[in-house]
XYZ file of C-alpha atoms in Angstrom:
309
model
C 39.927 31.203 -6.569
C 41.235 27.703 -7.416
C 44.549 28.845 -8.443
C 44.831 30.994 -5.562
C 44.239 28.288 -3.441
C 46.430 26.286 -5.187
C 49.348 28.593 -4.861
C 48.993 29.365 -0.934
C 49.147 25.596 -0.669
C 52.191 25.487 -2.867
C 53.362 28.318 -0.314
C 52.816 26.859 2.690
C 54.445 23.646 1.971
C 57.521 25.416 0.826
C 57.719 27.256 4.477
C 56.651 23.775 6.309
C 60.014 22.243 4.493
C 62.032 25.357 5.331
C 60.364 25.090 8.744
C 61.984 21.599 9.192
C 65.025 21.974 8.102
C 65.587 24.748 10.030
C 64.944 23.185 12.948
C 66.655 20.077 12.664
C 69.584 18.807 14.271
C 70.468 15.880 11.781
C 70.765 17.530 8.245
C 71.477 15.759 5.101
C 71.951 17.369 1.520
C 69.749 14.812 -0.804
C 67.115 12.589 0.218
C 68.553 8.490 -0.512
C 70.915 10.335 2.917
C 67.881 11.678 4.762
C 66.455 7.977 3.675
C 69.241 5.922 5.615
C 69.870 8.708 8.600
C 65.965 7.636 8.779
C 66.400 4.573 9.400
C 69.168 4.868 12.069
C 67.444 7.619 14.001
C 64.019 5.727 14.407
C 62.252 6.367 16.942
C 65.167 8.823 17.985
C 64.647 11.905 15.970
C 63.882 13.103 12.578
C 66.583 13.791 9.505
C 65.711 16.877 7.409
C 66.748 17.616 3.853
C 68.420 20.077 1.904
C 67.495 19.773 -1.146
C 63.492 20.257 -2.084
C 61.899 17.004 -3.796
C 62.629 17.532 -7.884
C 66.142 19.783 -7.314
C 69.177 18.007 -8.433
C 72.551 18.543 -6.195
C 74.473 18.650 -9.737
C 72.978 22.560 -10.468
C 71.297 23.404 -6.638
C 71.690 26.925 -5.724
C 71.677 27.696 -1.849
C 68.786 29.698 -0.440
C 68.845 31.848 2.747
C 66.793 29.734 4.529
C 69.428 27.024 3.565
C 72.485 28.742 5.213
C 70.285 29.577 8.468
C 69.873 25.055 8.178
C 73.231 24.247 7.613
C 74.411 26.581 10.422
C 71.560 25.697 12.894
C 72.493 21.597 12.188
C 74.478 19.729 14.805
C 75.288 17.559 12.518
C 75.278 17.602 8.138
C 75.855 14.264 5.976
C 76.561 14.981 2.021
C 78.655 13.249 -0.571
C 81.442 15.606 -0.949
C 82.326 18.149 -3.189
C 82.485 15.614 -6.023
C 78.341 15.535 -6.146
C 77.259 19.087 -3.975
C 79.866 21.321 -5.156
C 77.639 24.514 -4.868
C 78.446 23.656 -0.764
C 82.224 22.972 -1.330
C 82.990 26.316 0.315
C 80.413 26.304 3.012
C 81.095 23.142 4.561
C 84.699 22.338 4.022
C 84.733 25.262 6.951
C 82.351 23.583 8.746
C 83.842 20.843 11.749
C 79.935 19.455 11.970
C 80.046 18.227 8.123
C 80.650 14.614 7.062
C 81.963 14.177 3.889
C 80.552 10.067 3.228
C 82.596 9.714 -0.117
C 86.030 9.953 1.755
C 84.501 7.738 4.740
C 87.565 4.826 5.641
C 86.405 1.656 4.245
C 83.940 3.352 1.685
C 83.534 0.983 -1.742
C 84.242 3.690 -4.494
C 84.367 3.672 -7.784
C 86.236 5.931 -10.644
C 84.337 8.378 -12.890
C 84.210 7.500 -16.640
C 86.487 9.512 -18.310
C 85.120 9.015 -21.589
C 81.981 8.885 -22.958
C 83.363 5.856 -25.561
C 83.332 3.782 -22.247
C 82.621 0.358 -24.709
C 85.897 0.647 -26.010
C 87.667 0.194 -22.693
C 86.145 -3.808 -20.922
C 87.712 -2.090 -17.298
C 86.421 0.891 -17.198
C 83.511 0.183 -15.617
C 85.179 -2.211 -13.223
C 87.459 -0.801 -11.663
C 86.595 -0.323 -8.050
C 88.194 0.545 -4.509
C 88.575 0.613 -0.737
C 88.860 4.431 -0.431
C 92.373 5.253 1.134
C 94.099 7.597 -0.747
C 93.772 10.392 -2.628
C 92.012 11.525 -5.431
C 91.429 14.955 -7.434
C 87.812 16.050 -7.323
C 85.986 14.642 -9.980
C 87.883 11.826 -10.551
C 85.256 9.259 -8.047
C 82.292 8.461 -9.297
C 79.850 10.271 -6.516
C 76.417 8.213 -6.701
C 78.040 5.780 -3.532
C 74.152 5.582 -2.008
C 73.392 3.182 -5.050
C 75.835 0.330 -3.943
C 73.795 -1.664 -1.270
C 77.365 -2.282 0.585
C 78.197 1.398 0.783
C 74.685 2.184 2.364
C 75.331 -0.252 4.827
C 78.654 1.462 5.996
C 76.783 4.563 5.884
C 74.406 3.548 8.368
C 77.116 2.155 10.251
C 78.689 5.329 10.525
C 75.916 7.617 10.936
C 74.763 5.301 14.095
C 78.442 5.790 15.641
C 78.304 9.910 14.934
C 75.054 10.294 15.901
C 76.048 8.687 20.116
C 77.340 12.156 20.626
C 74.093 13.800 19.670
C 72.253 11.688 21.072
C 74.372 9.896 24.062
C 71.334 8.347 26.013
C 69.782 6.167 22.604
C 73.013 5.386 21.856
C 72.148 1.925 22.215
C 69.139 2.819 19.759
C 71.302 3.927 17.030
C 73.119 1.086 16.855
C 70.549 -1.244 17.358
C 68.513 0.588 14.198
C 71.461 0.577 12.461
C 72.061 -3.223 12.320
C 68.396 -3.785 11.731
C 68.357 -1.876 8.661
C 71.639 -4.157 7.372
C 69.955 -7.199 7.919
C 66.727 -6.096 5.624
C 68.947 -4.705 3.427
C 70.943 -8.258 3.041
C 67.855 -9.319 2.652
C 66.621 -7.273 -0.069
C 69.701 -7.683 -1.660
C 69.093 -11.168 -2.667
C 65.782 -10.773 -4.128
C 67.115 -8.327 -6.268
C 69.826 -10.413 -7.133
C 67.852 -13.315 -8.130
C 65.609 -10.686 -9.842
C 68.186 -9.001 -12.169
C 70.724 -11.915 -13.086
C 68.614 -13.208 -16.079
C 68.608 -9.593 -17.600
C 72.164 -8.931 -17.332
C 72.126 -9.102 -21.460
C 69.676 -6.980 -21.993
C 70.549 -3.853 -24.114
C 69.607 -0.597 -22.397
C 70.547 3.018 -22.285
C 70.647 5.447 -19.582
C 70.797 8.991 -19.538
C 74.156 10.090 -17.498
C 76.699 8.030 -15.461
C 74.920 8.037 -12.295
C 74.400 4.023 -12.103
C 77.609 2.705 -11.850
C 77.637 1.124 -8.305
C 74.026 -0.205 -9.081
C 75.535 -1.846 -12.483
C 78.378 -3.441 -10.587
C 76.889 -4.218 -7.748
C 74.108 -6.473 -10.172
C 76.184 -7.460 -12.849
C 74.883 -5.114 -15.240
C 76.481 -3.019 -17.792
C 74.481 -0.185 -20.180
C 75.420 -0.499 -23.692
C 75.467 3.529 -24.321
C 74.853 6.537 -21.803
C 73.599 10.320 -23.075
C 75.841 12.455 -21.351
C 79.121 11.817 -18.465
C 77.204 13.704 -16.204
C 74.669 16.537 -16.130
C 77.105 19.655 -16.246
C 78.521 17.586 -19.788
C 75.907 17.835 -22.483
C 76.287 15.744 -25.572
C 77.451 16.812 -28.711
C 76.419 16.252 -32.344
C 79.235 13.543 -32.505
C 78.246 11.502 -29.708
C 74.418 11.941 -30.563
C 75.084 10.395 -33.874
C 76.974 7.522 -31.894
C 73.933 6.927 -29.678
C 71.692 7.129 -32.860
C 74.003 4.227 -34.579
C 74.335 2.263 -31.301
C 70.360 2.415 -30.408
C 70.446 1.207 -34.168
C 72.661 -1.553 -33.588
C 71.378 -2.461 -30.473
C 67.357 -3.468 -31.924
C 65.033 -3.483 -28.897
C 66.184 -2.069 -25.931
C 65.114 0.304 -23.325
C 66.067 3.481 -22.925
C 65.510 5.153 -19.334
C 65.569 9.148 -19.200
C 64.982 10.652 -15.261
C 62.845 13.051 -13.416
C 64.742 15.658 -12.541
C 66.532 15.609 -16.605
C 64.577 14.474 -18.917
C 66.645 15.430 -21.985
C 64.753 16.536 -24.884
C 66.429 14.685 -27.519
C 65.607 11.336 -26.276
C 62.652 11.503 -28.329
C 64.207 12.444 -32.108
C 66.958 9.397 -30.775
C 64.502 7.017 -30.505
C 62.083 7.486 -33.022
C 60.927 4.399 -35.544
C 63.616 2.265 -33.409
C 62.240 -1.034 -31.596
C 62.836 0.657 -27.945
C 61.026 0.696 -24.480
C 61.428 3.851 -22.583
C 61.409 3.862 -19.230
C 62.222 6.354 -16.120
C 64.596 6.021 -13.393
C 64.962 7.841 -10.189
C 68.675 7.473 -8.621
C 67.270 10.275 -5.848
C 63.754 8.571 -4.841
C 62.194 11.426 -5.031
C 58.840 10.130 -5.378
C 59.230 8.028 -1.941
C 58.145 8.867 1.796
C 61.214 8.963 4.024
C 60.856 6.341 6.541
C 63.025 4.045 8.220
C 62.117 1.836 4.937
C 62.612 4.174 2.622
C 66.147 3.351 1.493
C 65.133 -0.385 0.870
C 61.950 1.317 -1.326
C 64.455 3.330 -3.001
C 66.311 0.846 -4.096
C 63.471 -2.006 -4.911
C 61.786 1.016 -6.949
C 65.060 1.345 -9.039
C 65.398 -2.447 -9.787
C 62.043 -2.363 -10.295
C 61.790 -0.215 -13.187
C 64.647 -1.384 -14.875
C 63.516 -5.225 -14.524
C 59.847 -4.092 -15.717
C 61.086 -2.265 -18.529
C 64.180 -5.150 -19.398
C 61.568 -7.956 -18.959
C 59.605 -6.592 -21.711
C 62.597 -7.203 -24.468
C-alpha cells in the first residue's frame, strides 16, 4: 500500500510539472534560467522548466510532453547548442528561441581543450566580449555561473519579455534592476568570503566552473573529465591519482546529477575532503531569490569544504 502510494505521488508530480510547462508562456531549458526569468517576472508571471530536477542538459532526451511546451511557449531562453544540443534542431527553427550564449555583450569564455590544462598558465584566462564567431563547442557553456553574465541576462530577459507582457513593462525592468543590485551585493560577500582560499588545492569533477573560478580568483588544480560526454581514461586517471598525491589535503567535489564512480578508488588513504557541488541548483525553490541562493549555495560548499584544509 505504501509503495503504491508512493508511486501515484511520484506520478502525479510528474503530470503537475508537465502540467506547467505546458502551460507556460515563459519557458526556459535548465533551472539557474527559470531562476533569473524568476526574478524578472515577479509578480508578473511564472517561468517553467524544461528539464525535470536531477536531468542534466549534457544527455536530456526530449519527451512528448516537451515538444507540446516548447511549441505552446511564447517565449524559450537556453544556452545554445553548445550546452542543450539534443534541442539544436528544434529550436534553431524556432523565431521564439533565445540563444543567451551568443547574446551582444555576453562575458564568454573558451572551452579547455585539454585536459593537461596546468601546463598552459592562459588557458583558463582567456576570456571575451562575445562578437564573433565561434564553432560549436569551442565556448565554454556554463555562462549562468559568472555573476556579470546573469546580470545581462536579466537585463535582457526584462527587455524581451515588454512584448509579452507590454502593460508591466515597467515591472520587468524595475525587477530586473532590483535583482542586479542584490546581486552586486552578494557579490562582495562572496568575494571577501573566497579570497583567502584562492590557494587551496581542490578538484572538481568536469569543466563546468570556469566563470565561477575566474570570476573569484580561483583555479582547480586537476578536473576528472572535459565535460560529461568525455570520460577519462586510464592515462589521465593515473594523472589525477599522482596529482591528488602531490597535492596532500585537498578537497575533491563530485556532483548530483554525476557522481562518477571512481572518485572513491582515487581518493582512497589520501588526506582529502570530499565535497558536492551543484552548478544547476537543483536542490533550490525557484523564486525571485533563487539565483542569489544558487550561487551563495555554490560558494558555500566550496568555502566549507576549502576552510577545512
Amino acid at each position: 500500500m505504501l509503495l503504491r502510494s508512493l508511486l501515484m505521488l511520484l506520478c502525479s508530480l510528474g503530470l503537475s510539472f508537465s502540467a506547467l510547462a505546458d502551460s507556460a508562456k515563459v519557458l526556459t531549458t535548465i533551472k539557474p534560467l527559470q531562476q533569473i526569468a524568476a526574478a524578472v517576472m515577479e509578480g508578473v508571471d511564472t517561468p517553467a522548466v524544461l528539464l525535470p530536477p536531477g536531468n542534466s542538459p549534457h544527455n536530456y532526451a526530449l519527451r512528448p510532453s516537451d515538444r507540446r511546451a516548447l511549441l505552446d511557449a511564447e517565449r524559450i531562453y537556453w544556452i545554445g547548442p553548445e550546452l542543450e544540443l539534443f534541442l539544436k534542431n528544434v529550436l534553431e527553427r524556432q523565431g521564439n528561441a533565445q540563444a543567451l550564449l551568443h547574446l551582444p555583450g555576453m562575458r564568454v569564455r573558451e572551452q579547455l581543450q585539454s585536459i593537461n590544462f596546468l601546463e598552459d598558465e592562459g588557458a583558463r584566462s582567456h576570456s571575451h566580449d562575445h562578437g564573433h564567431k565561434h564553432d560549436h563547442g569551442s565556448l565554454d557553456a556554463h555562462i549562468w555561473l559568472s555573476p556579470d553574465n546573469a546580470r545581462h541576462i536579466a537585463r535582457f530577459i526584462a527587455e524581451d519579455l515588454t512584448s509579452v507582457y507590454p502593460q508591466q513593462a515597467d515591472r520587468l525592468h524595475t525587477n530586473a534592476e532590483a535583482f542586479a543590485e542584490r546581486l552586486t551585493a552578494l557579490d562582495a560577500r562572496l568575494k571577501a568570503r573566497l579570497e583567502p582560499l584562492q590557494d587551496r588545492a581542490y578538484f572538481v569533477f568536469h569543466d563546468g566552473y570556469g566563470y565561477f573560478e575566474d570570476h573569484y580568483g580561483l583555479r582547480p588544480r586537476g578536473i576528472f573529465s572535459l565535460s560529461h560526454e568525455v570520460q577519462p581514461g586510464a592515462r589521465h586517471i593515473n594523472l589525477l591519482r599522482q596529482q591528488l598525491q602531490k597535492a596532500g589535503a585537498s578537497c575533491v567535489f563530485t556532483e548530483p546529477q554525476f557522481t562518477p564512480r571512481l572518485v572513491d578508488s582515487l581518493t582512497q588513504g589520501l588526506p582529502v575532503e570530499l565535497g558536492e557541488l551543484d552548478p544547476l541548483g537543483g536542490a533550490i525553490d525557484v523564486s525571485a531569490q533563487g539565483y542569489e541562493q544558487t550561487l551563495q549555495s555554490l560558494a558555500e560548499h566550496l568555502a566549507g569544504c576549502l576552510e577545512k584544509l
